[in-house]
Coordinates of C-alpha atoms in Angstrom, one line a residue:
Chain A
M59 CA 39.1 -80.6 -202.3
S60 CA 37.2 -81.2 -205.8
E61 CA 38.5 -79.6 -209.0
I62 CA 35.5 -77.8 -209.5
A63 CA 35.7 -76.0 -206.2
Q64 CA 39.3 -75.0 -207.0
E65 CA 38.3 -72.7 -209.9
S66 CA 36.7 -70.1 -207.8
S67 CA 38.6 -71.0 -204.6
V68 CA 41.7 -69.4 -203.1
G69 CA 43.1 -72.9 -202.9
L70 CA 45.6 -74.4 -200.4
V71 CA 46.3 -71.8 -197.7
T72 CA 48.7 -71.7 -194.8
P73 CA 47.9 -69.9 -191.5
E74 CA 50.3 -67.7 -190.0
L75 CA 51.2 -67.0 -186.3
M76 CA 51.8 -63.4 -185.4
S77 CA 53.2 -62.5 -182.2
F78 CA 52.7 -59.4 -180.3
T79 CA 54.9 -58.3 -177.4
T80 CA 53.4 -54.9 -176.4
P81 CA 51.0 -55.4 -173.4
L82 CA 47.3 -55.2 -174.1
T83 CA 45.1 -53.8 -171.4
L84 CA 41.7 -55.5 -171.5
S85 CA 38.3 -54.2 -170.8
C86 CA 38.3 -56.1 -167.5
G87 CA 41.4 -54.2 -166.3
R88 CA 43.8 -57.2 -166.7
E89 CA 46.6 -57.1 -169.1
L90 CA 48.1 -59.5 -171.5
S91 CA 51.7 -59.1 -171.5
Q92 CA 52.2 -60.9 -174.9
Y93 CA 49.8 -62.7 -177.2
D94 CA 49.6 -64.4 -180.6
L95 CA 47.1 -64.1 -183.2
M96 CA 46.6 -66.9 -185.7
I97 CA 45.8 -65.2 -189.3
E98 CA 45.1 -66.2 -192.7
T99 CA 45.4 -63.8 -195.8
Y100 CA 44.2 -64.3 -199.3
G101 CA 45.0 -62.0 -202.3
T102 CA 47.7 -59.3 -202.5
L103 CA 48.1 -56.1 -200.8
N104 CA 48.4 -53.4 -203.4
P105 CA 51.3 -50.8 -203.6
S106 CA 48.9 -48.1 -201.9
R107 CA 48.0 -50.5 -199.2
S108 CA 44.5 -49.5 -199.9
N109 CA 42.6 -52.9 -200.6
A110 CA 42.8 -54.7 -197.3
V111 CA 39.3 -56.2 -196.1
L112 CA 39.2 -57.6 -192.5
I113 CA 36.8 -60.6 -192.0
C114 CA 35.7 -60.8 -188.4
H115 CA 34.3 -64.3 -187.3
A116 CA 31.4 -65.1 -185.2
L117 CA 30.9 -67.5 -182.2
S118 CA 32.6 -70.6 -183.3
G119 CA 34.5 -69.3 -186.3
D120 CA 38.2 -68.8 -186.7
H121 CA 40.9 -67.6 -189.1
H122 CA 40.2 -70.3 -191.7
A123 CA 37.5 -68.3 -193.9
A124 CA 38.4 -69.8 -197.3
G125 CA 40.4 -72.3 -199.1
Y126 CA 41.7 -75.7 -198.0
H127 CA 44.6 -76.5 -195.4
S128 CA 45.3 -79.8 -197.2
P129 CA 44.1 -81.4 -200.6
D130 CA 42.3 -83.9 -198.3
D131 CA 40.1 -81.5 -196.7
R132 CA 36.5 -82.3 -197.1
K133 CA 35.2 -78.7 -196.3
P134 CA 36.8 -75.3 -197.3
G135 CA 36.9 -72.6 -194.9
W136 CA 33.8 -71.2 -193.1
W137 CA 33.1 -68.4 -195.5
D138 CA 34.2 -69.9 -198.9
T139 CA 30.9 -69.1 -200.4
S140 CA 31.9 -65.4 -200.5
I141 CA 35.6 -65.2 -200.4
G142 CA 37.8 -66.2 -203.4
P143 CA 38.7 -65.3 -206.9
G144 CA 35.7 -63.9 -208.7
K145 CA 33.5 -64.2 -205.6
A146 CA 31.4 -61.5 -203.8
I147 CA 34.8 -60.6 -201.8
D148 CA 37.1 -61.1 -204.8
T149 CA 40.4 -62.1 -203.7
N150 CA 41.8 -61.0 -207.2
R151 CA 41.1 -57.6 -206.0
F152 CA 41.2 -57.4 -202.4
F153 CA 43.7 -58.4 -199.8
V154 CA 41.5 -60.4 -197.2
V155 CA 42.7 -60.8 -193.7
C156 CA 40.9 -63.2 -191.4
L157 CA 42.1 -64.0 -187.7
N158 CA 41.2 -66.2 -184.9
N159 CA 40.1 -63.8 -182.1
L160 CA 41.8 -63.6 -178.8
G161 CA 40.5 -66.1 -176.3
G162 CA 39.9 -68.6 -179.3
C163 CA 40.9 -71.9 -179.7
A164 CA 42.3 -72.2 -183.1
G165 CA 45.7 -71.1 -182.6
S166 CA 45.5 -67.6 -181.1
T167 CA 46.3 -67.0 -177.4
G168 CA 43.4 -68.1 -175.4
P169 CA 42.4 -70.6 -172.7
T170 CA 44.0 -73.6 -174.1
S171 CA 47.3 -71.6 -174.4
I172 CA 50.2 -71.7 -171.7
N173 CA 50.1 -68.9 -169.2
P174 CA 53.5 -67.4 -169.4
N175 CA 53.2 -66.4 -165.5
T176 CA 52.7 -69.9 -164.3
G177 CA 54.0 -72.1 -167.1
K178 CA 50.6 -73.9 -167.1
V179 CA 47.6 -73.8 -169.4
W180 CA 45.4 -70.7 -168.8
G181 CA 42.1 -72.6 -168.7
P182 CA 39.4 -70.8 -166.6
D183 CA 42.0 -68.1 -165.7
F184 CA 42.1 -66.7 -169.0
P185 CA 40.8 -63.1 -168.9
V186 CA 37.1 -62.7 -170.1
V187 CA 37.6 -60.7 -173.3
T188 CA 35.1 -58.3 -175.1
V189 CA 34.4 -57.2 -178.6
D190 CA 36.3 -53.8 -177.9
D191 CA 39.4 -56.0 -176.8
W192 CA 39.1 -57.8 -180.1
V193 CA 38.9 -54.6 -182.1
E194 CA 42.0 -53.3 -180.0
S195 CA 43.9 -56.6 -181.0
Q196 CA 42.7 -56.4 -184.7
A197 CA 44.0 -52.7 -184.8
R198 CA 47.4 -53.8 -183.7
L199 CA 47.3 -56.5 -186.3
A200 CA 46.5 -54.0 -188.9
D201 CA 49.5 -51.9 -187.6
H202 CA 51.8 -54.9 -188.0
L203 CA 50.5 -55.7 -191.5
G204 CA 51.1 -52.0 -192.5
I205 CA 47.5 -51.4 -193.1
E206 CA 46.5 -47.9 -192.0
Q207 CA 42.9 -48.1 -193.3
W208 CA 40.8 -51.1 -194.2
A209 CA 38.8 -50.7 -197.7
A210 CA 36.2 -52.8 -195.6
V211 CA 35.6 -54.5 -192.4
V212 CA 33.0 -57.1 -192.8
G213 CA 31.4 -59.8 -190.3
G214 CA 28.1 -61.5 -189.6
S215 CA 26.5 -62.2 -186.2
L216 CA 29.2 -61.6 -183.6
G217 CA 31.4 -60.6 -186.3
G218 CA 29.0 -57.8 -187.3
M219 CA 29.3 -56.4 -183.8
Q220 CA 33.1 -56.0 -184.3
V221 CA 32.5 -54.4 -187.5
L222 CA 30.2 -51.8 -185.5
E223 CA 32.9 -51.3 -182.9
W224 CA 35.6 -50.7 -185.6
S225 CA 33.3 -48.1 -187.1
I226 CA 33.0 -46.2 -183.6
R227 CA 36.3 -46.9 -182.1
Y228 CA 38.5 -46.2 -185.3
P229 CA 36.3 -44.3 -187.7
E230 CA 39.3 -43.1 -189.7
R231 CA 40.7 -46.7 -190.1
L232 CA 37.9 -48.1 -192.4
R233 CA 36.2 -46.8 -195.3
N234 CA 33.2 -49.3 -195.6
A235 CA 31.5 -51.5 -193.0
V236 CA 29.5 -54.6 -193.8
V237 CA 27.2 -55.7 -190.9
I238 CA 25.4 -59.1 -191.7
A239 CA 22.9 -60.7 -189.5
S240 CA 23.9 -58.9 -186.4
A241 CA 22.4 -56.7 -183.6
P242 CA 23.6 -53.4 -181.8
K243 CA 23.1 -55.5 -178.4
L244 CA 21.7 -58.9 -177.6
S245 CA 18.2 -59.1 -176.2
A246 CA 17.3 -60.8 -172.9
Q247 CA 16.2 -63.9 -174.9
N248 CA 19.3 -64.2 -176.6
I249 CA 21.5 -63.7 -173.3
A250 CA 19.2 -66.4 -172.1
F251 CA 20.1 -69.0 -174.7
N252 CA 23.9 -68.2 -174.0
E253 CA 23.3 -68.8 -170.2
V254 CA 21.6 -72.2 -170.9
A255 CA 24.6 -72.9 -173.1
R256 CA 27.1 -71.9 -170.4
Q257 CA 25.1 -73.9 -167.7
A258 CA 25.3 -77.1 -169.9
I259 CA 29.1 -76.8 -170.0
M260 CA 29.8 -75.8 -166.3
S261 CA 27.4 -78.4 -164.9
D262 CA 29.2 -81.1 -166.8
P263 CA 31.3 -83.0 -164.1
D264 CA 34.1 -83.3 -166.4
F265 CA 34.2 -79.4 -166.6
C266 CA 36.2 -79.5 -163.4
N267 CA 35.9 -75.7 -162.8
G268 CA 37.4 -75.1 -166.2
R269 CA 40.6 -77.0 -165.5
Y270 CA 39.6 -80.1 -167.5
L271 CA 42.8 -80.0 -169.7
E272 CA 44.9 -80.3 -166.4
A273 CA 42.7 -83.1 -165.3
D274 CA 43.1 -84.7 -168.7
T275 CA 39.5 -84.6 -169.5
L276 CA 37.0 -82.9 -171.6
P277 CA 33.5 -81.7 -170.7
A278 CA 32.2 -83.1 -173.9
A279 CA 28.8 -83.8 -172.9
G280 CA 28.3 -80.2 -171.8
L281 CA 29.8 -78.6 -174.8
G282 CA 27.9 -80.9 -177.1
L283 CA 24.7 -79.8 -175.3
A284 CA 25.5 -76.2 -175.6
R285 CA 26.1 -76.6 -179.1
M286 CA 22.8 -78.3 -179.5
V287 CA 20.8 -75.3 -178.1
G288 CA 22.8 -72.9 -180.1
H289 CA 22.3 -74.9 -183.3
I290 CA 18.4 -75.1 -182.7
T291 CA 18.5 -71.2 -182.6
Y292 CA 20.5 -70.8 -185.8
L293 CA 17.9 -72.7 -187.8
S294 CA 14.3 -71.7 -188.5
D295 CA 11.4 -73.8 -187.8
D296 CA 10.7 -74.1 -191.6
A297 CA 14.5 -75.1 -192.3
M298 CA 14.2 -77.9 -189.6
K299 CA 10.7 -79.1 -191.0
E300 CA 12.4 -79.1 -194.5
K301 CA 15.5 -81.0 -193.3
F302 CA 14.0 -83.6 -191.0
G303 CA 10.2 -83.2 -190.6
R304 CA 9.1 -86.0 -188.3
E305 CA 11.4 -88.5 -190.2
M306 CA 12.2 -91.6 -187.9
R307 CA 15.1 -93.7 -187.9
D308 CA 13.2 -96.8 -187.6
T309 CA 9.7 -97.7 -188.9
H310 CA 8.2 -98.1 -185.5
F311 CA 8.5 -96.6 -182.0
N312 CA 11.0 -98.4 -179.6
F313 CA 9.3 -96.7 -176.6
D314 CA 12.5 -95.6 -175.0
F315 CA 14.7 -92.5 -175.1
G316 CA 17.3 -93.4 -177.7
I317 CA 17.3 -91.8 -181.0
E318 CA 13.9 -91.9 -182.6
F319 CA 13.8 -88.9 -184.9
Q320 CA 16.3 -88.0 -187.5
V321 CA 16.4 -84.4 -186.0
E322 CA 17.7 -86.1 -182.7
S323 CA 20.5 -88.0 -184.6
Y324 CA 21.5 -84.8 -186.4
L325 CA 21.7 -82.6 -183.3
R326 CA 23.6 -85.3 -181.5
Y327 CA 26.0 -85.6 -184.2
Q328 CA 26.5 -81.8 -184.2
G329 CA 27.0 -81.5 -180.6
E330 CA 29.5 -84.5 -180.6
S331 CA 31.6 -83.3 -183.6
F332 CA 31.7 -79.7 -182.2
S333 CA 32.9 -80.8 -178.7
K334 CA 35.8 -82.6 -180.3
R335 CA 36.9 -79.5 -182.3
F336 CA 36.1 -76.7 -179.8
D337 CA 37.2 -75.6 -176.5
A338 CA 34.7 -75.3 -173.6
N339 CA 36.3 -72.2 -171.9
T340 CA 36.5 -70.6 -175.2
Y341 CA 32.7 -71.2 -175.6
L342 CA 32.0 -69.4 -172.2
L343 CA 34.3 -66.4 -173.3
M344 CA 32.6 -66.0 -176.8
T345 CA 29.2 -66.2 -175.3
R346 CA 30.2 -63.5 -172.8
A347 CA 31.7 -61.0 -175.3
L348 CA 28.1 -61.3 -177.1
D349 CA 26.3 -60.7 -174.0
Y350 CA 28.4 -57.8 -173.0
Y351 CA 28.4 -56.0 -176.2
D352 CA 26.5 -52.8 -176.2
P353 CA 28.1 -49.7 -177.7
A354 CA 25.3 -47.4 -177.0
S355 CA 25.8 -47.8 -173.2
R356 CA 28.7 -45.8 -173.6
F357 CA 26.9 -43.0 -175.2
D358 CA 23.8 -42.5 -172.8
N359 CA 22.3 -45.5 -174.4
N360 CA 21.8 -43.8 -177.4
L361 CA 22.8 -45.8 -180.4
V362 CA 22.5 -42.7 -182.9
K363 CA 25.0 -40.9 -180.6
A364 CA 27.2 -43.9 -180.6
L365 CA 27.4 -44.0 -184.5
S366 CA 27.3 -40.3 -184.9
H367 CA 31.2 -40.0 -185.4
T368 CA 31.4 -43.0 -187.8
T369 CA 32.4 -42.2 -191.2
A370 CA 32.3 -45.6 -192.9
R371 CA 29.8 -46.4 -195.7
F372 CA 27.5 -49.2 -194.2
F373 CA 26.0 -52.1 -195.8
V374 CA 23.6 -53.9 -193.6
V375 CA 21.9 -57.4 -194.2
S376 CA 19.3 -59.3 -192.5
F377 CA 17.4 -62.7 -193.3
T378 CA 13.7 -63.0 -192.6
T379 CA 13.6 -66.3 -190.9
D380 CA 16.5 -65.4 -188.6
W381 CA 15.2 -65.2 -185.2
R382 CA 18.4 -65.4 -183.3
F383 CA 19.3 -62.0 -184.8
S384 CA 16.2 -60.9 -186.4
P385 CA 15.8 -58.4 -189.0
E386 CA 14.4 -55.9 -186.6
R387 CA 17.7 -56.0 -184.7
S388 CA 19.6 -55.2 -187.9
E389 CA 17.1 -52.3 -188.5
E390 CA 17.7 -50.8 -185.2
I391 CA 21.2 -50.2 -186.5
V392 CA 20.0 -49.0 -189.8
N393 CA 17.6 -46.6 -188.4
A394 CA 20.3 -45.3 -185.9
L395 CA 22.5 -44.8 -189.0
H396 CA 20.1 -42.8 -191.0
M397 CA 19.0 -40.8 -188.0
A398 CA 22.7 -40.0 -187.7
R399 CA 22.8 -39.3 -191.5
K400 CA 25.2 -41.8 -192.4
E401 CA 25.7 -43.6 -195.4
V402 CA 23.8 -46.7 -195.4
S403 CA 22.2 -49.7 -197.5
Y404 CA 20.0 -52.2 -196.1
L405 CA 18.8 -55.5 -197.4
K406 CA 16.4 -57.9 -196.0
I407 CA 16.8 -61.2 -197.7
D408 CA 14.0 -63.5 -197.9
A409 CA 15.6 -67.0 -196.9
P410 CA 14.2 -70.0 -195.2
Q411 CA 17.7 -70.9 -193.6
G412 CA 17.4 -68.8 -190.3
H413 CA 20.5 -67.3 -188.8
D414 CA 22.8 -69.8 -190.7
A415 CA 21.7 -68.0 -194.0
F416 CA 24.5 -65.6 -193.6
L417 CA 27.1 -68.2 -194.4
M418 CA 25.3 -69.7 -197.3
D419 CA 25.3 -68.8 -201.1
I420 CA 21.9 -67.3 -201.6
P421 CA 21.7 -65.7 -204.8
R422 CA 20.4 -62.3 -204.0
Y423 CA 22.4 -61.9 -201.0
T424 CA 25.6 -63.0 -202.9
E425 CA 24.9 -60.9 -205.8
A426 CA 24.1 -57.7 -203.7
L427 CA 27.3 -58.2 -201.5
G428 CA 29.3 -58.8 -204.6
A429 CA 27.9 -55.6 -206.3
W430 CA 28.5 -53.5 -203.2
M431 CA 32.1 -54.8 -202.9
S432 CA 32.7 -54.2 -206.4
H433 CA 32.3 -50.4 -205.9
I434 CA 34.8 -50.6 -203.0
A435 CA 37.3 -52.7 -205.2
N436 CA 37.0 -49.8 -208.0
E437 CA 37.6 -47.1 -205.5
C438 CA 40.9 -49.1 -204.4
E439 CA 42.3 -48.8 -207.9
P440 CA 44.6 -45.9 -208.6
G441 CA 43.0 -43.0 -210.6
S442 CA 39.6 -44.3 -209.9
A443 CA 36.7 -41.7 -210.7
E444 CA 34.8 -43.4 -207.9
Q445 CA 37.4 -42.3 -205.4
Chain B
M511 CA 17.5 -37.2 -218.2
R512 CA 13.8 -38.0 -217.8
R513 CA 11.8 -35.0 -218.1
D514 CA 9.7 -35.4 -214.8
F515 CA 13.3 -36.1 -213.0
K516 CA 14.4 -32.7 -214.5
V517 CA 11.4 -31.0 -213.2
I518 CA 12.0 -32.3 -209.7
S519 CA 15.6 -31.7 -209.9
Q520 CA 14.8 -28.0 -210.5
W521 CA 12.6 -28.0 -207.1
I522 CA 15.3 -29.5 -205.0
T523 CA 17.6 -27.4 -203.0
P524 CA 21.3 -28.1 -203.6
D525 CA 23.2 -29.9 -200.7
S526 CA 19.7 -30.9 -199.0
H527 CA 18.8 -34.3 -197.6
I528 CA 16.5 -36.2 -199.5
L529 CA 14.2 -39.3 -198.9
D530 CA 13.0 -40.8 -202.3
L531 CA 9.9 -43.1 -201.6
A532 CA 9.7 -46.2 -203.9
C533 CA 13.0 -45.0 -205.5
G534 CA 12.9 -47.7 -208.3
D535 CA 16.3 -48.1 -209.6
G536 CA 17.8 -45.2 -208.1
E537 CA 18.1 -43.1 -211.2
L538 CA 16.6 -40.1 -209.6
L539 CA 18.7 -40.2 -206.3
Q540 CA 21.8 -40.8 -208.5
Q541 CA 21.0 -37.6 -210.7
L542 CA 20.4 -35.5 -207.6
Q543 CA 23.6 -36.6 -206.0
R544 CA 25.6 -35.6 -209.1
N545 CA 23.8 -32.4 -210.1
K546 CA 22.5 -31.1 -206.8
N547 CA 25.0 -32.6 -204.3
I548 CA 22.1 -34.0 -202.3
K549 CA 22.5 -36.8 -199.6
G550 CA 19.8 -39.2 -198.6
Y551 CA 18.1 -42.6 -199.2
G552 CA 15.8 -44.3 -201.3
L553 CA 13.1 -46.7 -199.9
E554 CA 12.4 -49.8 -202.1
I555 CA 10.8 -53.2 -202.0
N556 CA 11.5 -54.5 -205.4
E557 CA 14.6 -56.9 -205.4
A558 CA 15.7 -56.1 -208.7
N559 CA 15.5 -52.3 -208.3
I560 CA 17.4 -52.5 -204.9
L561 CA 20.2 -54.4 -206.6
K562 CA 20.2 -51.6 -209.2
C563 CA 20.3 -49.1 -206.6
I564 CA 23.4 -51.0 -205.2
K565 CA 25.0 -50.9 -208.6
R566 CA 24.5 -47.2 -208.8
R567 CA 26.0 -46.7 -205.4
V568 CA 22.9 -45.2 -204.1
N569 CA 21.9 -45.8 -200.6
V570 CA 18.9 -47.9 -200.6
I571 CA 17.0 -49.2 -197.8
E572 CA 14.6 -52.2 -198.2
Q573 CA 11.3 -50.9 -196.6
D574 CA 7.5 -51.1 -197.6
I575 CA 6.3 -47.5 -197.5
D576 CA 2.8 -48.9 -197.0
E577 CA 3.8 -49.8 -193.5
G578 CA 4.5 -46.2 -192.7
L579 CA 7.7 -44.3 -192.0
H580 CA 7.6 -44.8 -188.2
N581 CA 11.3 -45.3 -188.3
F582 CA 12.0 -41.8 -189.4
A583 CA 12.1 -38.6 -187.3
D584 CA 9.7 -35.5 -187.9
K585 CA 11.2 -33.1 -190.3
S586 CA 14.4 -35.1 -190.7
F587 CA 14.4 -34.5 -194.4
D588 CA 14.4 -31.4 -196.4
T589 CA 12.3 -32.9 -199.2
V590 CA 10.6 -36.3 -199.4
V591 CA 10.1 -37.4 -203.0
M592 CA 7.8 -40.1 -204.5
T593 CA 7.4 -40.8 -208.2
S594 CA 4.8 -42.8 -209.8
A595 CA 3.8 -44.8 -206.8
L596 CA 1.0 -42.8 -205.2
Q597 CA -1.6 -45.0 -207.0
A598 CA -0.1 -48.2 -205.9
L599 CA -0.3 -47.6 -202.3
R600 CA -2.7 -49.1 -199.9
N601 CA -3.1 -45.8 -197.8
P602 CA -1.9 -43.0 -200.1
D603 CA -3.6 -40.4 -197.9
K604 CA -1.5 -41.6 -194.8
V605 CA 1.7 -41.9 -196.8
L606 CA 1.2 -38.3 -197.9
D607 CA 0.9 -37.4 -194.1
E608 CA 3.9 -39.5 -193.3
M609 CA 5.8 -37.5 -196.2
L610 CA 5.0 -34.2 -194.6
R611 CA 5.8 -35.5 -191.2
V612 CA 9.4 -36.6 -192.0
G613 CA 9.9 -34.0 -194.6
K614 CA 9.6 -30.1 -194.6
E615 CA 8.2 -30.5 -198.1
C616 CA 7.4 -33.3 -200.6
I617 CA 7.1 -33.8 -204.4
V618 CA 4.7 -36.4 -205.8
T619 CA 4.0 -37.7 -209.1
F620 CA 1.2 -39.7 -210.4
P621 CA -0.9 -40.4 -213.5
N622 CA -4.1 -38.7 -214.2
F623 CA -7.2 -41.0 -214.4
G624 CA -9.3 -38.1 -215.6
H625 CA -7.3 -37.8 -218.9
W626 CA -9.7 -37.6 -221.9
R627 CA -8.3 -41.0 -223.1
C628 CA -9.4 -42.8 -219.9
R629 CA -12.7 -40.9 -219.9
L630 CA -13.3 -41.9 -223.6
Y631 CA -12.3 -45.4 -223.0
L632 CA -14.6 -46.0 -220.2
S633 CA -17.6 -44.0 -221.7
L634 CA -17.4 -45.7 -225.2
R635 CA -16.4 -49.2 -224.2
G636 CA -17.9 -49.3 -220.8
R637 CA -14.6 -51.3 -219.6
M638 CA -11.8 -50.2 -217.3
P639 CA -9.3 -48.3 -219.4
V640 CA -6.2 -50.3 -220.5
S641 CA -3.5 -48.4 -222.5
E642 CA 0.2 -48.7 -223.2
F643 CA 0.6 -46.4 -220.3
M644 CA -1.7 -48.3 -217.9
P645 CA -1.3 -52.0 -219.3
Y646 CA -3.1 -53.8 -216.6
S647 CA -6.5 -55.3 -216.2
W648 CA -8.5 -54.3 -213.4
Y649 CA -8.0 -57.5 -211.4
D650 CA -4.1 -57.8 -211.6
T651 CA -3.0 -54.1 -211.6
P652 CA -0.8 -52.9 -208.8
N653 CA -2.4 -49.4 -209.4
I654 CA -5.4 -49.8 -206.8
H655 CA -5.9 -46.2 -206.0
F656 CA -6.3 -44.1 -209.3
C657 CA -7.3 -40.4 -209.0
T658 CA -7.7 -37.5 -211.1
F659 CA -5.9 -34.1 -210.8
K660 CA -9.0 -32.7 -209.3
D661 CA -9.3 -35.6 -206.7
F662 CA -5.8 -35.1 -205.7
E663 CA -6.2 -31.4 -205.2
A664 CA -9.4 -31.9 -203.1
L665 CA -7.2 -34.2 -200.8
C666 CA -4.6 -31.5 -200.5
H667 CA -7.3 -28.9 -199.7
N668 CA -8.7 -31.2 -197.1
K669 CA -5.1 -31.8 -195.6
K670 CA -4.6 -28.0 -195.8
L671 CA -1.6 -28.2 -198.1
D672 CA 0.0 -25.6 -199.9
I673 CA 0.8 -26.5 -203.8
V674 CA 3.9 -24.8 -204.1
N675 CA 4.4 -25.9 -207.7
R676 CA 2.3 -27.9 -210.1
L677 CA 3.4 -29.1 -213.5
V678 CA 1.4 -31.3 -215.9
T679 CA 3.0 -33.4 -218.7
D680 CA 2.0 -36.2 -221.1
Q681 CA 3.3 -39.6 -220.5
Q682 CA 6.6 -39.0 -222.2
H683 CA 6.8 -36.2 -219.6
H684 CA 6.5 -33.4 -222.3
R685 CA 4.5 -30.4 -221.6
N686 CA 1.7 -29.6 -224.0
T687 CA -0.5 -26.4 -224.4
L688 CA -3.8 -28.1 -223.8
G689 CA -2.5 -29.8 -220.8
Q690 CA -1.6 -26.5 -219.3
I691 CA -5.0 -25.0 -219.9
I692 CA -7.4 -27.9 -219.1
P693 CA -4.9 -30.2 -217.2
N694 CA -7.5 -32.4 -215.6
L695 CA -8.7 -33.4 -219.2
F696 CA -5.3 -33.2 -221.2
G697 CA -2.6 -33.8 -218.6
E698 CA -1.4 -37.4 -218.2
V699 CA 1.2 -37.1 -215.6
A700 CA 1.2 -34.5 -212.8
I701 CA 4.1 -33.4 -210.5
Y702 CA 3.1 -31.6 -207.4
H703 CA 5.2 -29.8 -204.8
L704 CA 3.6 -29.5 -201.6
R705 CA 4.1 -27.9 -198.2
P706 CA 2.0 -27.9 -195.0
K707 CA 0.0 -24.5 -195.0
L708 CA 1.6 -22.0 -192.6
R709 CA -0.7 -21.3 -189.9

């Protein structure tokens, strides 16, 4: 943790475990009798409890969105570029809440937790959770924290889907919705990538039908491969060209199948390090939640109808080189919103980084998000003319 | 308030649904929100302007109007407005069609290339007019489709459009007597309020 980083950082943060004992019925029909959610909060909740912002994480994210857990941490939380004092989501003004979603593997109840009915690790028996289930559990978290209405719910990618669901399911519980690099449902191509990732995991002999923890092993190769495929889709062709080109490790070909190109080395490293920190069953669950989400399906496949009861003011952002969640997909959301006559602003940010751009500090993106959030912060202040 | 915005504001129905094409920094929409309680959106592609719209808390959608308004439904707006952008469009006639497809009526403003100063400049110097108002050279100007008031009215006639209102001003958006009498020679900026002719 460098000193420079500290100035605009929330600094050292400590996660908190919240336990819930009211049973939660899930979309699949099964019930979780009790569950825990690991959360982190930054900033202070104001007396009128009007300045709370919920951050929803994407596929491999967790509750650690900003700051550091220890002074030795090399990297801050996953969205430290935008969350902190004086940053776009200003922790001097907002009370920011981020959680590890149900089914996750960073402390919230999920496949690596103990199933209270059996006393054994859940593993593959953990119910398949959906975006809807997550929003339900987040609503209970809000109740628990005494937050009746979020000033804003914010998320990118799969996180953006949770934001959409919040606006549809609980229109009265959020004033603003920030949907970044997301889509109203996955395309066939997108589901296909998820299926390749799942097959990579499930075909690893060490997967043991999902009971690898009981067998004291890990499907590291399969999970690593899944991450490699995912990673390729998060980068743009240009970003890869810029980063690696055809750069080689050696000066000559070795005429074998070891690592010849730098891009191979990078992907293998990404795969390996991911498989050490992430749970394979959680990866299966998260990709499934992505596949299933389609709010329009509950409204005659009409997204305009799905969004017609929303009351939040929307801010939608896409990135030009993002082909996993392309600008066209964000524009489907924007079009449905303006057709439903909802308040919406939309930015298409010219950025070379592909889908990953949503986590980066791209000046135009950060500045616009900051300007938009700043109005919300003003509205949270008592006696504000904007309210 | 800018004089042209004041005129436009007078022609806008209170509480109506407005689309502002090439909305710039969002000033007009903000004025209309405050004074006419309108709702709606601005379309813009200039990054600096989009940021200004956000800072004004005006709904702005990043979209190039030269690509059409295919994502907007027929008659989904009461009025579609476009100020000082007609001459910079690739297909101004098609955009005009689109405006009257998605809106029940439209308001357009544009500079008059038939103004006496332009005519004098061209006839005496034999060069494309360059002025404080039109500061670009022919090769780098964003204004690729200049027209005169007469030209525009001919287009309206061809498209069977009703000119509900027409107002001619100078570049500071003041009205002058000569501009009212011989607009095509003395008017610098025109504001047209158009509707499709009732059949």
